[in-house]
Coordinates of C-alpha atoms in Angstrom, one line a residue:
M1 CA -52.4 27.1 28.6
P2 CA -50.9 24.9 25.3
S3 CA -53.1 22.3 24.5
S4 CA -51.6 19.0 25.5
T5 CA -50.7 15.5 23.1
S6 CA -52.1 13.0 23.0
S7 CA -52.4 9.7 24.6
D8 CA -50.3 8.1 21.5
Q9 CA -47.8 9.3 21.6
G10 CA -46.1 8.6 24.6
D11 CA -44.2 9.6 27.4
D12 CA -41.0 10.3 25.3
Q13 CA -43.5 12.9 23.3
E14 CA -43.0 15.5 25.9
P15 CA -39.9 17.4 25.0
C16 CA -41.0 18.1 21.1
I17 CA -40.7 21.9 21.7
L18 CA -42.6 21.5 18.3
R19 CA -46.2 20.6 19.2
F20 CA -48.2 23.4 17.8
S21 CA -51.3 24.2 20.3
D22 CA -54.5 25.1 19.5
L23 CA -54.6 23.2 16.2
D24 CA -57.6 20.2 15.0
L25 CA -55.8 16.9 14.8
K26 CA -59.2 15.3 14.9
D27 CA -59.4 14.1 11.0
T28 CA -56.6 10.9 10.9
N29 CA -57.2 10.7 7.4
L30 CA -55.4 13.2 6.2
T31 CA -52.4 11.6 3.7
N32 CA -50.6 8.5 2.7
P33 CA -47.8 7.6 5.2
S34 CA -44.5 8.2 2.4
I35 CA -43.3 4.5 2.2
D36 CA -39.3 6.0 1.5
L37 CA -39.9 8.3 4.5
K38 CA -41.5 5.5 6.6
A39 CA -38.1 3.3 6.0
E40 CA -34.8 5.8 7.2
L41 CA -37.0 5.8 10.5
D42 CA -35.7 3.7 13.3
G43 CA -38.1 1.2 15.6
I44 CA -38.7 4.4 18.1
M45 CA -39.4 7.4 15.3
K46 CA -41.7 5.0 13.3
K47 CA -43.9 5.5 16.3
K48 CA -44.0 8.9 16.3
Y49 CA -44.4 9.3 12.0
S50 CA -48.8 9.5 12.2
F51 CA -48.3 12.4 14.9
A52 CA -45.6 14.8 13.2
K53 CA -47.5 14.1 9.9
K54 CA -51.3 15.4 11.5
K55 CA -49.1 17.9 13.2
A56 CA -47.7 18.9 9.6
F57 CA -50.5 19.0 8.5
A58 CA -52.9 20.8 10.7
L59 CA -50.3 23.6 10.6
F60 CA -50.0 24.2 6.5
V61 CA -54.0 24.1 6.9
K62 CA -54.0 27.0 9.5
T63 CA -51.4 29.3 7.7
K64 CA -54.7 29.1 5.1
Q65 CA -56.8 30.3 7.4
V66 CA -59.0 34.0 7.0
L67 CA -61.9 35.7 8.7
A68 CA -65.4 35.2 7.7
P69 CA -67.9 37.8 7.2
P70 CA -69.4 38.6 10.1
F71 CA -72.6 37.7 9.8
E72 CA -71.3 33.8 9.1
C73 CA -71.9 31.6 12.3
K74 CA -68.3 30.4 11.8
E75 CA -65.4 32.7 12.7
E76 CA -62.9 31.1 10.0
W77 CA -62.7 29.9 6.1
W78 CA -59.6 28.7 4.3
K79 CA -58.2 30.9 1.5
C80 CA -55.9 28.6 -0.3
C81 CA -54.5 28.4 -4.4
Q82 CA -56.9 31.9 -4.5
Q83 CA -59.9 29.2 -3.6
L84 CA -62.0 30.3 -0.6
F85 CA -63.1 27.1 1.3
T86 CA -65.5 27.4 4.0
D87 CA -65.7 24.1 5.6
P88 CA -62.7 22.0 7.5
V89 CA -63.4 19.0 4.9
G90 CA -62.7 20.8 1.6
I91 CA -59.8 22.0 2.7
H92 CA -58.7 19.1 4.2
R93 CA -59.3 17.8 0.9
H94 CA -57.7 20.5 -0.8
V95 CA -54.4 19.9 1.1
S96 CA -54.1 16.2 0.6
T97 CA -54.6 16.5 -3.3
Q98 CA -52.6 19.7 -3.9
H99 CA -49.8 20.0 -1.4
A100 CA -49.0 16.2 -0.4
D101 CA -45.1 18.0 -1.2
E102 CA -45.0 20.4 1.5
I103 CA -46.6 18.2 4.1
Y104 CA -44.4 15.2 3.3
H105 CA -40.9 17.8 3.8
Q106 CA -42.8 19.3 7.0
T107 CA -43.7 16.3 8.1
A108 CA -40.1 15.2 7.9
S109 CA -38.7 18.0 9.3
I110 CA -40.9 17.7 11.9
L111 CA -39.2 14.4 12.4
K112 CA -36.0 15.8 12.6
Q113 CA -36.4 18.2 15.2
M114 CA -38.3 15.0 17.9
A115 CA -34.6 13.2 16.9
V116 CA -32.7 15.6 18.0
T117 CA -34.5 16.7 20.9
L118 CA -35.2 13.5 21.8
S119 CA -31.6 12.3 21.5
T120 CA -30.5 15.6 24.1
S121 CA -32.7 14.8 26.4
K122 CA -31.9 11.5 26.4
S123 CA -28.0 12.3 27.4
L124 CA -29.0 14.2 29.9
R125 CA -29.3 12.9 33.0
P126 CA -31.1 14.5 36.0
A127 CA -29.6 16.8 38.6
D128 CA -30.5 18.5 41.4
G129 CA -34.4 16.7 40.8
K130 CA -34.9 19.0 37.9
N131 CA -36.0 18.3 34.9
P132 CA -33.6 17.6 32.2
L133 CA -34.8 19.4 29.5
Q134 CA -35.2 22.6 31.8
V135 CA -31.3 22.4 32.8
Y136 CA -30.8 21.4 29.2
F137 CA -32.7 24.8 27.7
T138 CA -31.3 26.9 30.6
H139 CA -27.9 26.4 29.8
S140 CA -27.3 25.4 26.4
H141 CA -26.5 28.7 24.2
E142 CA -27.0 26.5 21.0
G143 CA -30.3 28.6 19.5
S144 CA -30.3 27.1 17.0
A145 CA -32.1 24.0 17.7
W146 CA -35.2 25.6 19.3
L147 CA -35.8 27.4 16.0
P148 CA -39.5 26.3 14.2
D149 CA -38.6 24.6 10.4
I150 CA -39.8 27.0 7.8
S151 CA -37.8 25.5 5.3
C152 CA -41.0 24.0 3.5
F153 CA -42.7 27.9 2.9
S154 CA -41.6 29.9 0.9
P155 CA -39.8 33.3 1.7
D156 CA -42.8 35.6 0.6
L157 CA -45.3 33.4 2.5
L158 CA -42.7 34.5 5.4
I159 CA -42.0 37.9 5.0
S160 CA -44.6 39.1 3.5
G161 CA -46.6 41.9 6.4
H162 CA -45.7 45.5 4.4
D163 CA -49.4 45.3 3.6
C164 CA -51.4 45.7 7.1
E165 CA -53.8 43.2 5.7
E166 CA -51.3 40.7 5.5
G167 CA -49.0 41.9 8.6
E168 CA -50.1 41.5 11.8
V169 CA -49.0 42.8 15.2
L170 CA -48.0 40.7 18.5
L171 CA -48.3 41.5 21.8
Y172 CA -47.5 39.9 24.7
Y173 CA -46.3 39.3 28.4
C174 CA -45.3 36.9 30.6
Y175 CA -44.6 37.3 34.3
L176 CA -41.7 34.3 35.4
D177 CA -38.2 33.8 37.3
L178 CA -36.1 33.4 34.6
E179 CA -32.0 31.9 35.5
D180 CA -30.3 33.2 32.7
P181 CA -32.3 36.7 30.3
H182 CA -29.1 36.7 28.2
W183 CA -29.5 33.3 26.6
V184 CA -33.3 34.2 26.1
C185 CA -32.1 37.3 24.8
A186 CA -30.0 35.3 22.6
W187 CA -32.2 33.2 21.7
Q188 CA -35.2 35.8 21.1
T189 CA -32.4 36.9 18.5
A190 CA -32.2 34.5 16.5
L191 CA -35.9 33.4 16.9
C192 CA -36.7 37.2 15.7
Q193 CA -34.9 37.3 12.9
H194 CA -35.8 34.0 11.4
L195 CA -38.9 34.6 10.8
H196 CA -38.4 38.1 9.6
L197 CA -39.5 40.1 12.6
T198 CA -38.7 42.9 14.1
G199 CA -40.8 45.0 17.0
K200 CA -38.8 44.9 20.1
V201 CA -38.0 42.3 23.3
R202 CA -37.5 43.2 27.2
I203 CA -36.5 40.1 29.2
A204 CA -35.1 40.5 32.7
T205 CA -34.6 37.8 35.3
E206 CA -38.0 38.3 36.1
G207 CA -40.2 37.8 32.8
I208 CA -40.3 38.8 29.1
N209 CA -42.1 41.5 27.2
G210 CA -43.1 42.1 23.0
T211 CA -43.7 43.9 21.2
V212 CA -42.9 41.4 17.3
G213 CA -44.4 42.2 13.7
G214 CA -44.5 40.4 10.2
S215 CA -46.3 38.6 8.3
K216 CA -49.2 36.6 10.1
L217 CA -47.2 32.9 8.9
A218 CA -44.1 34.5 10.9
T219 CA -46.4 35.9 14.5
R220 CA -48.8 32.3 14.4
L221 CA -45.6 30.7 14.2
Y222 CA -43.4 33.2 17.2
M223 CA -46.5 32.0 18.8
E224 CA -46.7 28.5 18.7
V225 CA -43.1 28.4 19.6
M226 CA -43.3 29.9 22.8
L227 CA -46.5 28.4 23.3
S228 CA -45.1 25.2 23.3
C229 CA -41.1 26.4 24.3
P230 CA -40.0 24.5 27.5
L231 CA -39.4 27.7 29.9
F232 CA -42.5 29.8 28.9
K233 CA -44.9 26.7 28.3
D234 CA -46.7 26.3 31.8
Y235 CA -46.8 30.4 32.1
L236 CA -48.1 31.4 28.9
C237 CA -51.3 30.5 27.2
K238 CA -53.1 31.6 23.3
D239 CA -55.1 34.1 25.0
D240 CA -52.2 36.3 27.1
F241 CA -51.3 37.7 23.1
K242 CA -53.3 40.2 21.6
T243 CA -53.2 40.9 17.6
S244 CA -54.1 44.2 15.4
K245 CA -53.3 44.6 11.8
G246 CA -50.1 46.1 10.8
G247 CA -46.5 44.8 9.8
A248 CA -42.9 44.5 10.1
H249 CA -42.9 47.5 8.4
C250 CA -44.1 49.0 11.9
F251 CA -41.1 48.9 13.4
P252 CA -37.9 50.2 12.2
E253 CA -35.8 47.5 13.3
L254 CA -36.0 44.3 15.9
R255 CA -34.4 45.5 19.4
V256 CA -33.8 42.4 22.2
G257 CA -32.1 43.8 25.2
V258 CA -31.9 42.8 28.9
F259 CA -33.1 44.7 31.9
E260 CA -34.1 44.7 35.6
E261 CA -37.5 45.6 34.7
I262 CA -39.8 44.1 31.7
V263 CA -41.7 46.9 31.8
P264 CA -39.7 50.2 33.4
M265 CA -41.3 51.2 36.6
G266 CA -38.3 52.6 38.1
I267 CA -38.2 50.2 41.4
S268 CA -36.3 47.4 41.6
P269 CA -38.2 43.6 40.9
S270 CA -37.0 42.1 44.4
K271 CA -39.0 45.1 46.3
I272 CA -41.3 45.5 44.6
S273 CA -42.4 42.3 42.4
Y274 CA -45.7 41.4 40.4
K275 CA -46.5 38.5 42.1
K276 CA -48.1 40.4 45.0
S277 CA -50.4 42.2 42.5
G278 CA -53.9 43.4 42.6
I279 CA -56.8 40.4 42.3
H280 CA -57.2 40.1 37.7
L281 CA -60.2 41.3 36.5
S282 CA -61.6 39.8 32.8
P283 CA -62.9 42.2 30.6
G284 CA -67.1 41.0 31.1
E285 CA -65.8 41.9 35.0
F286 CA -64.2 45.1 34.9
H287 CA -66.6 46.5 32.1
K288 CA -69.1 45.7 34.8
E289 CA -67.5 47.7 37.4
V290 CA -67.7 50.9 35.1
E291 CA -70.9 50.4 33.9
K292 CA -71.5 50.2 38.3
L293 CA -69.5 53.2 38.7
L294 CA -71.2 55.5 36.3
S295 CA -74.8 54.4 36.7
Q296 CA -73.8 56.7 40.3
A297 CA -74.8 60.1 40.5
S298 CA -71.9 61.5 42.5
H299 CA -68.7 60.3 41.2
E300 CA -67.2 62.1 44.3
Q301 CA -69.0 60.2 46.8
S302 CA -68.1 57.0 45.6
D303 CA -66.0 54.4 47.2
T304 CA -64.1 53.6 43.5
I305 CA -61.7 54.5 42.1
L306 CA -60.5 54.0 38.1
L307 CA -57.3 54.6 37.4
D308 CA -55.5 55.2 34.2
C309 CA -51.7 53.5 34.5
R310 CA -50.7 55.8 31.2
N311 CA -49.1 58.4 30.2
F312 CA -51.1 61.4 29.6
Y313 CA -50.9 61.2 25.8
E314 CA -51.9 58.0 25.8
S315 CA -54.7 59.1 28.1
K316 CA -55.3 62.3 26.3
I317 CA -56.1 60.7 22.7
G318 CA -58.9 57.4 24.2
R319 CA -59.5 56.5 27.9
F320 CA -62.3 54.9 29.8
Q321 CA -65.5 56.9 30.9
G322 CA -65.0 58.5 33.8
C323 CA -61.5 57.6 34.6
L324 CA -58.7 59.6 37.2
A325 CA -55.8 59.6 34.0
P326 CA -52.3 60.7 35.8
D327 CA -50.7 63.9 34.3
I328 CA -46.8 62.4 33.7
R329 CA -44.9 61.8 30.8
K330 CA -43.4 58.1 31.7
F331 CA -44.7 54.8 34.0
S332 CA -41.4 55.5 36.2
Y333 CA -43.6 58.5 37.6
F334 CA -46.1 56.8 38.6
P335 CA -44.7 55.6 42.0
S336 CA -44.0 58.9 43.1
Y337 CA -47.5 60.5 41.4
V338 CA -48.9 57.8 43.9
D339 CA -47.0 58.6 46.7
K340 CA -47.9 62.6 46.1
N341 CA -51.0 61.2 46.3
L342 CA -52.1 58.6 48.5
E343 CA -54.9 60.1 50.6
L344 CA -57.0 60.6 46.9
F345 CA -56.9 56.2 47.4
R346 CA -57.8 55.8 50.7
E347 CA -60.0 53.2 51.6
K348 CA -61.3 53.2 48.2
R349 CA -61.5 50.4 45.7
V350 CA -59.0 51.1 43.0
L351 CA -59.6 49.6 39.4
M352 CA -56.7 49.9 37.4
Y353 CA -56.0 49.4 33.9
C354 CA -53.5 50.2 30.7
T355 CA -52.4 48.7 27.6
G356 CA -52.1 45.6 27.7
G357 CA -52.2 44.9 31.5
I358 CA -48.4 44.4 32.4
R359 CA -47.8 47.9 34.0
C360 CA -50.8 47.2 36.4
E361 CA -48.9 44.1 37.5
R362 CA -46.7 46.2 39.4
G363 CA -49.0 49.4 39.6
S364 CA -51.3 47.4 41.5
A365 CA -48.7 45.7 43.7
Y366 CA -47.4 48.9 44.3
L367 CA -50.3 50.2 45.5
K368 CA -51.1 47.6 47.2
A369 CA -47.5 47.9 48.9
K370 CA -48.8 51.3 50.7
G371 CA -51.7 49.8 52.5
V372 CA -54.7 52.4 52.4
C373 CA -56.4 51.2 49.7
K374 CA -60.1 48.6 50.3
E375 CA -59.5 46.4 47.5
V376 CA -57.3 46.8 44.4
F377 CA -58.3 45.2 40.9
Q378 CA -56.7 45.2 36.9
L379 CA -58.0 44.9 34.1
K380 CA -57.1 41.7 32.8
G381 CA -55.6 41.5 29.1
G382 CA -55.8 45.2 29.2
I383 CA -57.7 47.5 26.7
H384 CA -56.5 45.5 23.9
K385 CA -58.9 42.5 25.4
Y386 CA -61.4 44.8 26.4
L387 CA -61.9 46.7 22.7
E388 CA -61.9 42.9 21.4
K389 CA -64.8 41.7 23.3
F390 CA -66.2 45.5 23.5
P391 CA -66.0 48.3 20.7
D392 CA -68.1 49.9 21.8
G393 CA -67.8 49.8 25.3
F394 CA -67.2 52.5 27.6
Y395 CA -63.9 53.6 26.7
K396 CA -64.2 55.9 24.1
G397 CA -61.3 57.2 20.8
K398 CA -58.0 55.5 19.8
L399 CA -55.8 53.2 22.2
F400 CA -52.2 55.0 22.1
V401 CA -49.6 51.8 20.8
F402 CA -45.8 52.0 21.2
D403 CA -44.9 52.0 17.0
E404 CA -45.0 53.8 14.1
R405 CA -49.0 53.1 13.5
Y406 CA -48.7 55.5 17.0
A407 CA -52.7 54.8 17.6
L408 CA -55.3 51.4 16.9
S409 CA -58.9 52.3 16.4
Y410 CA -61.8 50.3 17.4
N411 CA -64.6 53.1 17.4
S412 CA -65.4 56.4 16.0
D413 CA -65.7 58.4 18.8
V414 CA -62.2 61.9 19.3
V415 CA -61.7 62.7 22.4
S416 CA -59.1 65.1 21.9
A417 CA -58.3 67.8 19.8
C418 CA -55.7 70.1 17.7
S419 CA -52.8 72.3 20.2
Y420 CA -53.0 74.7 17.9
C421 CA -57.0 75.1 16.8
G422 CA -58.7 73.0 18.9
T423 CA -60.8 71.4 16.6
Q424 CA -61.6 67.4 17.1
W425 CA -58.4 65.4 16.4
D426 CA -56.7 62.2 17.4
Q427 CA -53.8 61.7 15.1
Y428 CA -49.9 61.9 16.4
K429 CA -47.5 63.3 14.9
L430 CA -43.4 63.7 15.3
C431 CA -42.7 67.6 16.1
S432 CA -41.1 68.5 12.7
T433 CA -38.1 70.5 14.4
P434 CA -35.0 67.5 13.9
Q435 CA -34.2 65.4 16.9
C436 CA -37.4 67.1 19.3
R437 CA -39.5 64.0 18.3
Q438 CA -42.0 64.9 20.7
L439 CA -45.9 64.1 19.7
V440 CA -48.0 66.7 18.1
L441 CA -51.7 67.1 17.9
T442 CA -52.1 69.7 14.9
C443 CA -54.9 69.2 12.2
P444 CA -54.7 69.2 8.6
A445 CA -55.5 72.8 8.3
C446 CA -53.0 74.1 11.0
Q447 CA -50.6 71.9 9.0
G448 CA -51.2 73.7 6.2
Q449 CA -50.6 77.1 7.6
G450 CA -46.8 75.7 8.6
S451 CA -48.0 75.0 12.5
T452 CA -46.0 71.7 13.0
A453 CA -44.2 71.6 16.2
C454 CA -44.9 71.0 19.3
C455 CA -45.2 74.2 20.6
V456 CA -44.4 77.6 19.1
T457 CA -41.5 78.4 20.8
C458 CA -40.2 74.5 18.9
Q459 CA -41.5 75.7 16.1
D460 CA -39.1 79.1 16.2
K461 CA -35.9 76.8 16.8
G462 CA -36.7 75.3 14.3
I463 CA -36.4 77.9 11.5
K464 CA -33.5 79.4 13.4
R465 CA -31.9 75.7 12.7
A466 CA -32.9 75.3 9.4
S467 CA -32.1 79.1 8.1
G468 CA -28.3 78.9 10.5
P469 CA -25.4 76.6 10.0
T470 CA -26.3 72.8 10.1
Q471 CA -25.5 70.8 13.1
D472 CA -25.5 67.2 13.4
S473 CA -27.9 66.1 16.3
F474 CA -29.4 68.6 18.8
K475 CA -32.1 67.9 22.0
E476 CA -33.3 70.1 24.2
E477 CA -36.3 69.8 26.6
C478 CA -38.4 71.7 25.3
E479 CA -40.7 75.1 26.5
C480 CA -43.4 73.1 26.3
T481 CA -42.7 69.8 28.6
A482 CA -40.0 72.3 31.4
R483 CA -43.0 73.7 32.7
R484 CA -45.4 70.2 33.0
P485 CA -45.6 69.5 37.1
R486 CA -43.3 66.3 37.0
I487 CA -45.5 65.1 39.9
P488 CA -49.0 66.7 39.6
R489 CA -50.9 66.5 43.2
E490 CA -54.9 66.1 42.8
L491 CA -56.9 68.7 43.9
S492 CA -59.9 66.3 43.6
Q493 CA -61.1 62.6 43.1
H494 CA -61.2 62.5 39.6
A495 CA -58.7 65.0 37.3
Q496 CA -59.7 66.9 34.3
I497 CA -57.9 66.0 31.6
P498 CA -57.8 69.8 29.4
V499 CA -59.0 69.5 26.5
N500 CA -55.6 71.2 25.2
L501 CA -52.8 68.9 26.6
E502 CA -49.2 69.8 25.8
P503 CA -47.3 67.3 23.5
G504 CA -46.4 64.1 24.6
P505 CA -42.9 63.1 25.7
T506 CA -39.7 61.7 23.8
V507 CA -40.8 58.4 21.5
G508 CA -39.5 55.7 23.5
E509 CA -38.8 57.6 26.5
D510 CA -39.7 54.5 28.4
G511 CA -37.6 52.6 27.4
P512 CA -38.3 49.6 24.1
L513 CA -42.1 49.3 25.3
L514 CA -44.5 49.4 27.7
V515 CA -47.4 47.1 27.0

């Protein structure tokens, strides 16, 4: 959970949405106060000056963090003005002497935000016993009041992120009851545009689901705002955010929308609620369960099923050893898959996992509602968090992601093959036939021979289209997709994944994103 503010801030400090969490504020002698700035403050805000200055300083230092080499005891160093600092004292001294102006302007900005927020909070009167700030935040349509001040940062520092080393992709979700998802949608749109972030954010009355990319500074500011936002601060913690190398270039645009579900399972949240999900297991606990399962002589006789809740084109390039990977094209088919294979789960302990955890929240709730399983567990944080702790664990292959990167690599294992020649290959490309938009695994050798479509039929269509009259668009189901069973029935406890599966569905078919 976000860290609480220090006791010397006073009770009226609570409304400040710029309480940057997890920053080191132990050094109380960072910079000398500006007499001119203090003179402009009223009596109440003078008491907040020291707090605002520390926050401004700590945020500036945090933006200079870089990963330390793996052989170092410390996890992070700092880099500023082309200098590398390996201890806090050095970076603090440098910022105090070389960046006093930036700290001054950021302090003034934080104080201004605090003054506006406190004034608004005091002007509101509690109604129906609700927190006045909560009422204001929920019903106010002035989204600009909830944007971080970025005037102290250069545009280049915020917008950079077109280089994977400089940029970052942030993945998160949060289940909670939202009274006004349309206001949250407008605010999220303004916030992402303010920070030059691209990506996808899905909002509903049951919560929020987002994947955004941009500079590391922009993603950190976004995360800090989400952690301190009154709507989310009691539900989100820093560990709920998953990061990976990337940037704004990973998404063609910013898409923010309001939907019935934050992950499209096809069943109303009022019927299957996230509040009745399975038991969460940490990556370490999940690892031990998988280890125990794989150590058993016969999986067929085991009372445990390791269930992949993702789609077949995801599990095709990476999966846990010994898993049951449903051969489904969309997560919205998952409930029907459970119904058709209900006997498979009877009296079983089910260990579920997905990319980031969100599909398991409601997928496990659906499975539990059937009342046939002994127990239902889910991997907290999904494969993302598991691979952060166990990159060479029981998950083999790549991790599929719903952006233009297609997959992330944490280990050197290749578990899939070229759809044409069968050689080991796990790098997806879009079908070369215009408007097909399906994913295909075709190795460089086969690409060189012209095999660049999702199937032979589609390849022929592409040639005919190229030689015939041009059309603005066309979209029809390929033969390789049409001959797949929509909802497969498992013949045994563990489904065998064929070496040469057909390509995946239309990109984005499951909605703005799935995590």
